[in-house]
XYZ file of C-alpha atoms in Angstrom:
765
model
C 25.755 -46.880 -112.799
C 23.399 -45.112 -112.885
C 22.304 -41.319 -111.540
C 20.067 -42.042 -108.064
C 16.398 -39.300 -109.233
C 16.240 -36.880 -107.090
C 14.026 -35.485 -104.319
C 11.677 -33.599 -106.647
C 11.994 -36.366 -109.267
C 10.428 -38.758 -107.123
C 7.945 -37.055 -105.006
C 7.312 -35.825 -109.397
C 7.241 -39.101 -110.055
C 4.923 -40.177 -106.669
C 2.106 -37.140 -108.182
C 2.134 -38.871 -112.166
C 0.864 -41.911 -110.612
C -2.034 -40.786 -109.188
C -2.701 -38.518 -111.912
C -3.803 -41.175 -114.001
C -7.994 -42.672 -115.151
C -7.419 -46.617 -114.135
C -10.550 -46.343 -117.002
C -8.758 -45.137 -120.120
C -4.859 -44.765 -118.408
C -4.262 -40.788 -119.349
C -4.246 -38.233 -117.283
C -7.843 -36.764 -115.706
C -9.346 -34.855 -117.534
C -12.582 -33.146 -115.466
C -12.062 -36.526 -112.767
C -15.252 -36.915 -111.205
C -16.208 -38.510 -107.381
C -18.016 -41.255 -106.989
C -20.182 -42.330 -103.782
C -17.626 -44.931 -102.918
C -14.306 -42.640 -103.382
C -12.879 -43.372 -106.882
C -12.122 -40.816 -109.612
C -12.302 -40.766 -113.034
C -12.788 -38.844 -116.021
C -16.085 -37.511 -117.012
C -16.029 -38.721 -120.489
C -15.084 -41.464 -119.159
C -18.419 -42.250 -116.839
C -20.273 -40.671 -119.276
C -19.139 -43.957 -121.409
C -19.864 -46.349 -118.846
C -23.142 -45.132 -118.903
C -24.114 -45.044 -122.244
C -22.686 -48.984 -122.752
C -24.585 -49.729 -119.654
C -28.249 -50.862 -120.877
C -29.725 -49.065 -117.612
C -28.112 -46.516 -117.928
C -26.560 -46.676 -114.239
C -22.796 -45.934 -113.370
C -21.445 -48.466 -112.249
C -17.441 -48.295 -109.978
C -15.118 -50.144 -112.511
C -12.907 -50.926 -110.170
C -15.660 -51.970 -107.361
C -18.681 -52.026 -108.619
C -20.424 -49.445 -105.698
C -23.339 -47.633 -107.919
C -23.753 -44.628 -108.114
C -26.624 -41.866 -108.300
C -26.676 -39.943 -110.490
C -27.240 -36.204 -110.655
C -30.432 -34.492 -113.174
C -27.559 -33.006 -115.426
C -25.763 -36.004 -115.737
C -21.892 -37.058 -114.371
C -21.199 -33.511 -114.874
C -22.898 -32.790 -111.870
C -21.321 -35.337 -110.123
C -18.891 -33.482 -106.826
C -15.583 -32.565 -108.394
C -12.123 -34.550 -107.871
C -11.160 -30.499 -106.349
C -7.638 -33.346 -105.157
C -7.177 -34.262 -107.835
C -6.665 -30.298 -109.984
C -4.479 -29.363 -106.240
C -2.164 -32.260 -107.890
C -1.773 -31.200 -111.029
C -0.613 -27.549 -109.930
C 1.849 -30.031 -107.874
C 2.847 -31.363 -110.713
C 4.129 -28.817 -112.057
C 5.547 -26.792 -109.851
C 8.163 -30.062 -108.890
C 8.278 -30.293 -112.848
C 9.837 -27.086 -112.327
C 12.290 -27.795 -108.775
C 13.974 -30.732 -110.715
C 15.323 -28.423 -113.074
C 16.826 -25.241 -110.840
C 19.089 -23.601 -113.083
C 16.131 -22.950 -115.624
C 14.051 -21.013 -112.886
C 13.687 -17.843 -113.685
C 11.635 -15.439 -111.632
C 8.235 -15.623 -111.740
C 7.210 -11.752 -110.310
C 10.179 -10.288 -112.819
C 8.011 -8.901 -115.736
C 11.069 -7.311 -118.663
C 13.301 -8.976 -116.840
C 14.502 -13.416 -116.923
C 16.588 -12.862 -113.623
C 16.589 -16.905 -112.022
C 14.665 -17.731 -109.475
C 16.325 -18.652 -106.164
C 13.456 -18.304 -103.322
C 10.070 -19.825 -103.949
C 7.265 -17.834 -101.538
C 4.875 -20.192 -100.475
C 1.948 -17.960 -100.314
C 2.353 -16.629 -103.262
C 3.318 -20.049 -105.103
C 5.597 -18.792 -107.408
C 8.979 -18.885 -107.396
C 10.646 -15.236 -107.284
C 14.419 -13.362 -107.450
C 16.954 -11.899 -105.446
C 15.410 -8.152 -105.761
C 11.807 -10.212 -105.300
C 13.279 -11.615 -102.181
C 14.726 -8.426 -100.780
C 11.530 -7.255 -102.340
C 8.928 -8.841 -100.064
C 11.080 -8.848 -96.703
C 11.021 -4.088 -96.892
C 7.733 -4.705 -97.488
C 6.157 -6.797 -94.541
C 3.056 -4.946 -94.718
C 2.612 -5.762 -98.083
C 3.581 -8.934 -97.849
C 2.355 -10.028 -93.843
C 2.832 -13.373 -93.004
C 4.154 -14.773 -96.162
C 7.060 -17.948 -96.551
C 9.650 -17.223 -98.612
C 12.097 -20.259 -97.967
C 14.746 -21.165 -100.675
C 14.699 -23.825 -103.948
C 17.114 -26.240 -101.614
C 15.281 -25.946 -98.809
C 11.250 -25.724 -101.449
C 13.817 -29.488 -101.988
C 14.219 -30.664 -99.391
C 10.925 -29.949 -98.090
C 8.479 -31.159 -99.960
C 5.619 -32.847 -97.738
C 4.928 -29.183 -97.290
C 4.533 -28.658 -100.593
C 1.145 -31.191 -101.405
C 0.158 -28.224 -99.804
C -2.005 -26.234 -102.822
C -3.028 -23.043 -102.727
C -5.946 -21.854 -100.549
C -7.888 -19.358 -102.782
C -11.594 -18.737 -101.085
C -13.994 -19.189 -103.265
C -15.945 -16.223 -104.971
C -20.149 -16.589 -105.079
C -20.961 -16.641 -108.262
C -24.093 -14.650 -108.758
C -22.093 -11.405 -106.746
C -19.120 -12.754 -107.830
C -17.624 -11.898 -103.394
C -15.209 -13.588 -102.341
C -17.543 -16.771 -100.160
C -16.642 -15.125 -96.358
C -19.382 -16.448 -94.802
C -20.964 -20.467 -94.128
C -24.824 -20.966 -94.286
C -26.104 -23.342 -91.850
C -29.223 -23.400 -92.718
C -28.248 -24.407 -96.769
C -25.431 -25.452 -94.923
C -23.525 -23.308 -98.604
C -20.848 -21.134 -99.108
C -21.717 -17.685 -99.475
C -21.058 -13.667 -99.576
C -22.291 -11.113 -97.312
C -24.450 -10.068 -100.303
C -26.255 -13.565 -100.073
C -27.207 -12.363 -96.683
C -29.220 -9.616 -97.176
C -30.724 -11.988 -100.237
C -31.035 -15.525 -101.276
C -29.957 -16.451 -97.246
C -31.775 -13.474 -95.224
C -32.385 -14.876 -91.493
C -30.930 -17.385 -92.296
C -27.979 -19.445 -89.325
C -24.429 -18.621 -90.510
C -21.114 -17.851 -90.092
C -18.341 -16.608 -90.943
C -15.276 -19.874 -92.943
C -12.543 -19.817 -90.482
C -15.172 -19.502 -87.267
C -16.700 -22.295 -88.158
C -14.048 -24.272 -90.235
C -12.858 -26.753 -87.239
C -16.075 -27.430 -86.457
C -17.006 -29.385 -89.419
C -13.744 -30.642 -89.987
C -14.745 -31.967 -86.885
C -17.652 -33.734 -87.716
C -16.353 -34.837 -91.089
C -13.170 -36.666 -89.338
C -15.841 -38.268 -86.110
C -18.231 -39.803 -89.333
C -14.481 -41.226 -90.344
C -14.608 -43.573 -87.473
C -17.369 -46.445 -87.717
C -15.122 -46.398 -91.384
C -11.497 -47.140 -89.098
C -13.607 -49.845 -87.761
C -14.482 -51.889 -91.010
C -11.253 -51.504 -92.392
C -9.960 -52.442 -89.553
C -11.754 -55.660 -89.575
C -11.805 -56.314 -93.463
C -7.629 -56.629 -92.356
C -8.471 -58.714 -89.418
C -11.032 -60.600 -91.986
C -7.389 -61.381 -94.864
C -5.861 -63.126 -92.593
C -8.799 -64.907 -91.321
C -9.152 -65.493 -95.134
C -5.831 -66.028 -96.130
C -5.713 -68.734 -92.085
C -8.381 -70.697 -93.686
C -7.511 -70.679 -97.119
C -4.584 -72.806 -95.385
C -6.791 -74.170 -93.577
C -9.043 -76.049 -95.806
C -5.324 -76.868 -97.391
C -3.353 -78.253 -95.436
C -6.969 -80.053 -94.036
C -7.171 -81.820 -97.768
C -3.560 -82.515 -97.681
C -4.209 -85.077 -93.989
C -7.621 -86.146 -96.267
C -5.741 -87.296 -99.026
C -3.600 -89.365 -96.478
C -6.345 -90.724 -94.781
C -8.181 -91.871 -97.588
C -4.165 -92.762 -99.302
C -3.740 -95.410 -96.075
C -7.352 -96.755 -95.881
C -7.105 -97.496 -99.697
C -3.278 -99.352 -99.664
C -4.502 -102.378 -97.984
C -6.650 -103.064 -101.003
C -5.233 -101.115 -103.260
C -5.967 -103.541 -106.711
C -9.220 -103.898 -106.130
C -9.852 -100.620 -104.875
C -8.150 -98.517 -107.037
C -9.914 -96.903 -109.469
C -12.310 -96.326 -106.765
C -9.575 -94.354 -105.227
C -8.526 -91.913 -107.590
C -12.201 -90.896 -107.883
C -11.808 -89.641 -104.550
C -9.604 -87.791 -105.033
C -11.085 -86.222 -107.965
C -14.122 -85.727 -105.485
C -12.147 -84.530 -102.667
C -10.340 -81.980 -105.120
C -12.916 -80.859 -107.455
C -15.385 -80.255 -103.713
C -11.338 -78.375 -102.099
C -10.761 -76.381 -105.035
C -14.862 -75.378 -104.514
C -14.441 -73.890 -101.809
C -11.542 -72.615 -102.584
C -13.478 -70.710 -104.771
C -15.601 -70.007 -103.080
C -13.242 -68.719 -100.291
C -11.853 -66.604 -103.304
C -14.495 -64.652 -104.589
C -15.327 -64.013 -100.528
C -12.339 -62.356 -99.977
C -12.281 -60.475 -102.867
C -15.623 -59.235 -101.152
C -13.511 -58.408 -98.564
C -10.597 -56.228 -100.347
C -13.669 -54.296 -102.525
C -15.160 -53.233 -98.796
C -11.183 -53.081 -97.807
C -10.717 -50.582 -101.205
C -13.434 -48.389 -100.839
C -13.522 -47.591 -97.176
C -9.482 -47.518 -97.842
C -10.269 -44.966 -100.761
C -12.344 -43.158 -98.352
C -10.383 -42.532 -95.368
C -7.681 -41.389 -98.386
C -9.788 -39.644 -100.464
C -11.384 -37.573 -97.083
C -8.453 -37.055 -94.870
C -6.062 -36.141 -97.847
C -9.137 -33.240 -98.796
C -9.240 -31.624 -94.954
C -5.821 -31.453 -95.249
C -4.876 -29.885 -98.736
C -8.070 -28.702 -99.580
C -9.618 -24.916 -98.470
C -11.961 -24.218 -95.826
C -13.807 -23.101 -98.747
C -13.401 -26.108 -101.567
C -14.085 -28.555 -97.376
C -17.462 -27.060 -96.454
C -18.171 -27.562 -99.475
C -17.880 -31.223 -100.681
C -19.024 -31.644 -95.944
C -22.792 -32.323 -97.222
C -21.610 -34.536 -99.648
C -18.791 -35.829 -98.432
C -21.170 -37.846 -95.494
C -24.041 -38.859 -96.724
C -21.383 -40.656 -98.992
C -20.172 -41.960 -95.728
C -22.187 -42.618 -93.480
C -23.672 -44.837 -96.883
C -20.205 -46.363 -97.638
C -21.175 -47.397 -93.011
C -24.715 -48.095 -93.162
C -23.518 -50.276 -95.917
C -20.904 -52.473 -94.927
C -21.939 -56.196 -93.473
C -19.937 -57.702 -90.982
C -20.798 -60.395 -91.041
C -19.544 -61.015 -94.955
C -16.330 -61.053 -92.596
C -16.286 -63.795 -90.975
C -14.995 -67.693 -93.344
C -17.928 -68.829 -95.234
C -16.290 -72.443 -96.029
C -15.171 -73.935 -92.930
C -12.668 -76.827 -92.746
C -15.545 -79.842 -92.033
C -14.321 -82.352 -94.338
C -14.385 -85.847 -93.840
C -13.297 -89.513 -95.102
C -15.493 -91.841 -93.813
C -14.888 -95.314 -95.062
C -17.913 -98.017 -96.111
C -18.760 -100.678 -93.893
C -18.390 -103.315 -97.481
C -15.262 -102.079 -97.994
C -13.690 -104.521 -99.790
C -17.044 -106.272 -101.070
C -18.058 -102.731 -102.461
C -15.942 -101.300 -103.130
C -17.735 -99.284 -106.724
C -19.825 -97.651 -103.786
C -16.914 -97.460 -100.950
C -16.891 -94.922 -98.744
C -17.857 -91.165 -99.167
C -16.681 -87.532 -99.830
C -19.067 -85.031 -97.720
C -19.521 -82.102 -95.436
C -20.008 -81.915 -92.113
C -23.391 -79.850 -93.609
C -26.769 -81.207 -93.272
C -30.458 -80.789 -93.308
C -32.237 -81.224 -90.499
C -35.287 -83.022 -91.163
C -36.906 -82.767 -88.380
C -39.766 -85.206 -87.610
C -41.517 -83.655 -85.589
C -41.866 -79.250 -85.265
C -38.690 -78.865 -82.222
C -40.588 -76.250 -81.129
C -43.566 -77.984 -80.017
C -41.266 -81.565 -77.805
C -42.762 -81.058 -73.566
C -40.594 -81.354 -70.587
C -40.503 -85.288 -70.421
C -41.217 -86.025 -74.360
C -39.403 -87.694 -76.441
C -38.684 -86.122 -79.986
C -36.402 -86.527 -83.368
C -33.876 -85.000 -86.439
C -33.707 -86.276 -89.181
C -30.549 -84.792 -91.535
C -29.293 -85.897 -94.775
C -26.185 -83.873 -97.028
C -26.116 -81.343 -98.638
C -26.921 -82.499 -101.862
C -29.903 -84.371 -101.031
C -27.902 -87.384 -100.497
C -28.544 -90.191 -98.518
C -25.312 -90.352 -95.752
C -23.936 -94.737 -95.725
C -22.121 -95.472 -92.349
C -23.242 -96.506 -88.762
C -25.248 -95.314 -86.930
C -22.030 -95.409 -84.164
C -20.283 -92.809 -85.772
C -23.276 -90.383 -84.414
C -22.634 -88.581 -81.417
C -25.840 -86.143 -80.683
C -25.951 -84.162 -77.155
C -28.967 -82.183 -75.996
C -28.017 -79.114 -74.067
C -29.982 -75.962 -72.047
C -29.692 -72.712 -72.722
C -30.168 -72.486 -69.049
C -28.572 -74.968 -66.574
C -26.082 -75.962 -69.862
C -26.462 -79.226 -68.991
C -26.140 -82.074 -70.894
C -28.901 -84.594 -72.644
C -27.683 -87.401 -74.713
C -29.937 -88.531 -77.119
C -30.415 -91.804 -79.123
C -29.169 -92.059 -82.540
C -31.516 -95.345 -84.736
C -30.657 -95.528 -88.188
C -33.756 -95.839 -90.136
C -32.638 -96.898 -93.695
C -32.500 -95.698 -96.939
C -28.563 -93.343 -95.176
C -31.272 -91.535 -93.258
C -31.055 -91.367 -89.178
C -33.143 -90.535 -85.825
C -31.489 -88.279 -83.454
C -34.080 -89.199 -80.274
C -33.621 -86.925 -76.645
C -36.350 -86.075 -73.505
C -35.340 -83.129 -72.301
C -36.118 -82.766 -68.712
C -35.980 -79.138 -68.717
C -37.784 -76.741 -70.745
C -36.486 -73.627 -72.212
C -34.407 -72.712 -74.798
C -31.562 -75.532 -76.055
C -29.741 -76.569 -77.898
C -28.327 -79.681 -80.401
C -25.117 -80.677 -80.762
C -24.576 -83.272 -83.670
C -20.893 -84.764 -84.155
C -20.035 -87.351 -87.729
C -17.191 -89.217 -87.023
C -16.101 -86.873 -83.821
C -16.139 -83.581 -86.330
C -19.748 -81.215 -85.943
C -21.920 -80.812 -88.654
C -22.537 -78.023 -89.408
C -25.846 -76.419 -88.161
C -24.553 -77.698 -85.880
C -25.934 -76.694 -83.004
C -29.125 -76.591 -84.159
C -31.553 -74.315 -82.360
C -34.162 -76.575 -80.408
C -37.096 -75.084 -78.414
C -38.541 -76.623 -75.450
C -42.830 -76.153 -74.888
C -42.570 -75.088 -71.166
C -45.726 -74.278 -69.210
C -43.889 -70.842 -68.667
C -45.865 -70.673 -72.357
C -49.163 -70.293 -71.299
C -48.433 -67.575 -69.432
C -50.873 -64.643 -70.479
C -53.966 -66.537 -70.384
C -56.973 -64.968 -68.109
C -58.775 -66.452 -66.782
C -60.915 -64.080 -64.179
C -60.865 -60.167 -64.539
C -62.456 -58.599 -61.483
C -63.528 -55.153 -61.842
C -65.322 -52.055 -60.488
C -62.539 -51.366 -57.430
C -60.068 -47.966 -56.896
C -56.719 -47.976 -57.340
C -55.956 -51.461 -56.827
C -51.827 -51.353 -56.027
C -50.982 -54.758 -53.785
C -52.221 -58.232 -53.921
C -51.212 -61.281 -52.599
C -53.304 -64.925 -52.638
C -53.167 -66.771 -49.264
C -52.898 -70.570 -48.432
C -57.205 -71.131 -49.721
C -56.564 -69.628 -53.095
C -58.206 -65.924 -51.750
C -57.098 -63.120 -53.646
C -56.119 -60.194 -51.189
C -56.411 -56.341 -53.163
C -54.808 -53.679 -50.965
C -57.441 -50.332 -52.693
C -55.041 -47.417 -51.939
C -58.371 -45.051 -53.288
C -61.016 -46.504 -51.143
C -58.433 -46.956 -47.643
C -59.167 -50.912 -47.652
C -58.080 -53.713 -48.254
C -60.071 -56.151 -50.007
C -60.617 -59.723 -49.928
C -62.536 -62.128 -53.174
C -63.118 -66.401 -53.259
C -60.553 -68.291 -55.902
C -63.813 -67.701 -58.542
C -63.754 -63.466 -57.930
C -66.867 -62.812 -55.414
C -65.105 -60.644 -53.388
C -65.542 -62.354 -48.747
C -64.894 -60.042 -47.298
C -63.242 -56.117 -46.088
C -60.832 -55.039 -44.036
C -61.493 -51.701 -42.846
C -59.633 -49.787 -41.335
C -59.957 -46.411 -42.102
C -58.057 -43.988 -40.784
C -55.910 -41.762 -38.790
C -55.173 -43.880 -35.349
C -53.247 -46.273 -34.334
C -53.898 -49.532 -36.611
C -56.269 -47.393 -38.313
C -55.246 -47.705 -42.366
C -55.233 -44.865 -44.473
C -52.576 -45.740 -47.889
C -52.508 -49.332 -47.864
C -49.813 -49.898 -51.022
C -48.720 -53.412 -51.027
C -49.789 -56.759 -49.619
C -48.595 -60.362 -48.136
C -49.533 -62.809 -46.743
C -47.459 -65.508 -43.867
C -46.888 -69.318 -43.677
C -49.729 -68.569 -41.034
C -52.177 -67.367 -43.940
C -51.342 -64.117 -41.547
C -52.655 -60.386 -43.445
C -49.229 -58.170 -43.712
C -50.063 -54.346 -44.826
C -48.347 -51.062 -45.217
C -50.172 -47.881 -45.366
C -48.458 -45.034 -46.847
C -50.407 -42.415 -45.969
C -49.210 -43.941 -42.334
C -46.236 -45.216 -42.621
C -47.335 -47.579 -41.142
C -46.340 -52.119 -41.176
C -50.260 -54.219 -40.028
C -50.920 -57.629 -40.050
C -54.353 -59.080 -40.007
C -55.238 -62.621 -39.224
C -57.566 -64.869 -42.139
C -59.781 -63.134 -41.377
C -60.004 -59.720 -40.469
C -58.890 -59.336 -36.847
C -55.402 -56.928 -35.915
C -52.594 -58.817 -34.346
C -50.148 -55.637 -34.220
C -48.638 -52.559 -36.046
C -45.389 -50.648 -35.886
C -43.946 -47.486 -37.682
C -43.763 -43.665 -37.912
C -43.127 -41.061 -40.004
C -39.036 -40.930 -39.175
C -35.860 -42.097 -40.631
C -35.428 -44.532 -37.153
C -34.937 -47.849 -37.584
C -38.434 -48.963 -37.212
C -39.661 -45.971 -38.986
C -40.912 -45.045 -42.644
C -40.915 -42.779 -44.878
C -43.338 -44.010 -47.708
C -43.870 -47.225 -47.119
C -44.519 -48.961 -50.660
C -43.819 -52.945 -51.025
C -44.127 -55.718 -48.547
C -42.900 -59.462 -49.013
C -42.262 -62.940 -45.658
C -39.526 -64.849 -47.069
C -40.470 -68.283 -46.222
C -36.300 -69.025 -44.988
C -35.792 -67.362 -41.900
C -39.382 -66.836 -41.421
C -38.991 -62.468 -41.235
C -40.998 -58.862 -43.076
C -39.484 -57.411 -45.097
C -40.854 -54.044 -46.524
C -39.577 -51.231 -49.179
C -39.307 -47.620 -47.633
C -39.218 -45.555 -50.985
C -38.273 -42.625 -49.997
C -35.825 -43.461 -47.214
C -34.255 -45.394 -50.212
C -34.614 -48.886 -47.929
C -35.482 -51.372 -47.365
C -36.678 -52.416 -43.938
C -36.068 -56.618 -42.508
C -38.587 -57.294 -39.104
C -38.819 -60.730 -37.416
C -42.380 -62.443 -37.488
C -44.119 -60.260 -34.140
C -42.761 -57.712 -36.710
C -39.951 -56.853 -34.010
C -36.943 -54.662 -35.844
C -34.666 -56.996 -37.826
C -31.905 -54.563 -39.135
C -31.848 -52.682 -42.714
C -30.066 -52.838 -46.028
C -29.675 -50.303 -48.894
C -28.820 -47.457 -49.266
C -29.480 -43.706 -51.736
C -27.372 -44.255 -55.029
C -26.919 -45.560 -57.840
C -23.864 -48.314 -57.214
C -24.613 -52.188 -56.948
C -26.970 -52.390 -53.758
C -27.507 -49.147 -53.683
C -30.818 -48.132 -54.728
C -32.849 -44.750 -57.099
C -36.598 -45.184 -55.996
C -36.514 -48.721 -55.364
C -40.962 -49.890 -55.381
C -41.657 -53.759 -55.133
C -39.249 -56.080 -53.325
C -39.655 -60.859 -53.605
C -38.241 -63.029 -52.750
C -37.104 -66.820 -53.531
C -36.866 -69.941 -52.337
C -33.491 -69.973 -51.312
C -34.633 -67.186 -49.276
C -32.547 -65.152 -51.902
C -34.132 -61.038 -51.823
C -35.458 -59.255 -55.487
C -35.492 -55.448 -55.082
C -36.487 -53.772 -58.066
C -36.770 -50.063 -58.761
C -37.948 -48.215 -60.663
C -36.289 -45.081 -61.376
C -32.886 -47.624 -62.239
C -35.407 -49.980 -64.735
C -32.743 -52.457 -62.551
C -33.001 -55.902 -60.792
C -32.067 -56.015 -57.573
C -30.391 -59.874 -55.992
C -29.700 -59.920 -51.806
C -28.669 -63.303 -49.781
C -31.719 -62.957 -46.748
C -29.242 -61.191 -44.557
C -29.267 -58.417 -47.206
C -26.102 -58.698 -48.834
C -25.661 -58.546 -51.904
C -25.183 -60.764 -55.009
C -26.116 -59.656 -57.949
C -27.865 -57.232 -60.886
C -30.345 -57.631 -63.938
C -31.939 -55.197 -65.883
C -31.208 -52.211 -67.926
C -33.798 -49.542 -69.163
C -35.531 -49.859 -72.994
C -38.351 -51.655 -74.479
C -36.410 -54.907 -75.835
C -36.392 -58.299 -74.765
C -34.389 -58.082 -70.876
C -34.974 -54.911 -70.218
C -37.157 -52.253 -68.206
C -39.246 -49.433 -68.174
C -39.562 -47.843 -64.961
C -40.575 -51.480 -62.895
C -43.090 -50.854 -60.404
C -43.911 -53.913 -59.570
C -41.660 -58.355 -58.486
C -42.696 -61.224 -57.840
C -41.074 -64.917 -57.579
C -42.928 -68.126 -58.360
C -42.340 -71.504 -57.126
C -40.405 -72.828 -59.645
C -37.996 -69.077 -58.991
C -39.215 -67.305 -61.775
C -39.107 -64.247 -61.800
C -42.297 -61.445 -62.836
C -41.336 -57.663 -63.182
C -44.471 -55.546 -64.004
C -43.191 -52.364 -66.362
C -45.024 -49.392 -65.703
C -43.314 -48.027 -69.241
C -43.843 -51.345 -71.477
C -46.745 -51.748 -69.723
C -45.559 -54.917 -69.696
C -45.058 -58.386 -68.024
C -41.627 -59.227 -67.562
C -40.848 -62.871 -66.543
C -37.023 -63.997 -66.170
C -35.191 -66.627 -64.850
C -33.597 -65.338 -61.270
C -30.595 -65.141 -62.403
C -32.089 -62.414 -64.910
C -32.061 -63.958 -67.728
C -35.486 -62.725 -69.612
C -37.446 -65.804 -70.481
C -40.648 -63.532 -72.411
C -42.760 -61.042 -71.968
C -46.286 -60.463 -72.014
C -49.179 -57.383 -72.037
C -49.013 -54.309 -74.155
C -51.110 -50.200 -74.566
C -53.789 -50.977 -74.777
C -56.968 -51.746 -73.239
C -57.981 -54.761 -74.100
C -57.704 -58.458 -72.251
C -54.334 -59.440 -71.471
C -53.126 -55.942 -73.037
C -52.856 -53.203 -70.274
C -53.495 -48.991 -71.456
C -51.869 -46.294 -70.177
C -52.269 -45.904 -66.530
C -51.831 -41.911 -66.541
C -54.427 -41.214 -69.605
C -57.552 -43.437 -67.436
C -59.328 -42.230 -63.594
C -61.131 -45.957 -62.955
C -59.135 -49.722 -63.240
C -59.608 -52.679 -63.984
C -57.234 -54.973 -61.273
C -56.562 -57.859 -62.188
C -55.712 -60.314 -64.754
C -54.737 -64.087 -63.199
C -53.007 -66.368 -65.494
C -53.336 -70.447 -64.986
C -49.301 -72.944 -65.887
C -49.070 -76.159 -65.287
C -49.724 -76.657 -61.109
C -48.668 -72.482 -60.027
C -51.072 -69.221 -61.066
C -50.225 -65.802 -60.900
C -51.787 -63.208 -59.409
C -51.184 -59.818 -61.268
C -53.460 -56.538 -60.243
C -53.712 -54.652 -63.376
C -53.818 -51.152 -62.270
C -55.318 -48.172 -63.872
C -54.762 -44.869 -63.037
C -53.126 -42.303 -60.894
C -50.770 -40.584 -58.066
C -49.333 -38.078 -56.439
C -48.608 -37.233 -60.423
C -47.193 -40.270 -60.723
C -48.273 -43.710 -62.634
C -49.385 -46.158 -60.704
C -48.336 -49.466 -61.312
C -49.540 -51.977 -64.761
C -49.017 -55.053 -62.277
C -48.563 -55.211 -59.223
C -48.380 -59.320 -58.439
C -47.743 -62.437 -56.848
C -47.938 -65.784 -57.067
C -48.521 -68.924 -54.973
C -48.578 -72.688 -55.762
C -52.476 -73.570 -57.052
C -53.312 -77.352 -55.640
């Protein structure tokens, strides 16, 4: 029975396995590190570059290209951890035969070594061991272990000698790290080349830089985990394809057993076609698996190299390589495409027997995938509500699919309602089929198509159903020469009511934009206005105005006669602290007022007596941070927009919190300093954004539909409100049988931006 190798021999074998170049299969010579973290001999890499017709350097293992520095292969990062492995190899060779070890400290004697000093990295005899103990000051911090201890604790031996590199210019130990240049420097460098630079002692800054390197590996860890999962999925899909192919084969056999003699030849053809298709899928899946394995290898090599380098290298070595490694890690992370991990092949293959199976055996049945080429009879993004549209399809090989239209099932789902619209499938001849449908709801939809009960590849198909909302943004009329317009509303006659805060008045215009009359009660006395902001109209066409300057809520008749006025400065019920927005709830006929500085919404009865209030300062659900405007929908739900928190809160008519939507940003569905809100007769919610200079449109559930407007000075656009003193007033947008009136404001007030879009909406007949 062979003698079991010692621990030292096993460790030596493992180390030697890591010291062979994968190209020349010899021990590394001048090992160099590629950007994919694979290591090869310098001369092997030079041969690769020489034989590449473009003079490029590609990794022989993963084929990732590595940019060459101006000095060529010799300028690549040296793989210092490989040099450390060579040192470890030599030490392990000595430990393997401890009886032959001589003291490496004694010069003129050949005393037998009995111990090993980890700091001196030398084997020493008993006398030298005693010297280490006696000369405590000279050998302070040195750890001396026996040969047996060293062999039994080989994992600690892997830590190589950590020496500080010397400055090539001053031949002094480089104990400093220049943060400005990202280089190791000596003390002399600080008064010459690196004068006035930011630098620090390596020992003081090493941990923070080591953490930065390790933190950069976080995405690589996740990507490695993703590749592991992808490989499992690919293997699973491989098994599914094989199993599915077997099921299809069984199906084919069962169909052809009935007329075996007539269809024997055709059966063989179909089996060959199935096998070819399956092999093509498996080949594609294998190629994808190879790609994922390469991604896995790259990231595994990256993690192993960086962590081993940090664990085994000196602080100087690690900091010396830090910039290059972090750059390479980021490149590795940035080039990762998650789509590569999803299996490209599916089991959407099925057998469809021919209707004329016996009579037409030569052309009976076909093996096809459910990947189809969609050919719409009209542009799907032009489909209108209640307007028919259609879609034709064939297989991916552009071959006509011969099977009854009854085998095809199609449904259209609206993304807004998730309710299906059933479609009618008609055979048009020559293997083409038409899918007709009449969407009842506009917006984004999806069509699901199944053949033989299996969903076709590419399904669901996106279908954009156009609605009148798509005309939003068309300018009908612009009214100029207003003084700091703030709130805007429409009455039942289509008259436009605008609060001009700068003038302290409320102006009323005809539907065509001609000025009709003015509510001018400027002053601070009871019933007078100082800074009118929000305006609204109730069911009797009475005009509600909130006056921020006098902290009041006023009610006027359509003709301009004052009916009531309530409020004063304070925080008690019925008092205001900068009221800013107002709306009338058509369900409970109550008036809702946004009390800006009080961070709440107050509810008043139709006669302006106080009813209740809701909301408080905070960032939680139903709490406010600068509430700015209020609106209600057909069901009575109340919408409050927050200027600071970039949110829209939705409440019941009694002020019970329901939900919220919106977050800070400039993308679709994101808000930036929203200042106004209204809800139209279709319960679409319009939010005016100061920060994004636009109007965003949502469903009442908070689903983003579209936005219009941008930061410019033309029509349908909004210019930076802070930079202008004069303003352009309203933009009216017509769609279908509704109209939206926007008050486009430019100017400033009290150091805060005035709203780019104060809006109101009514049914437009």
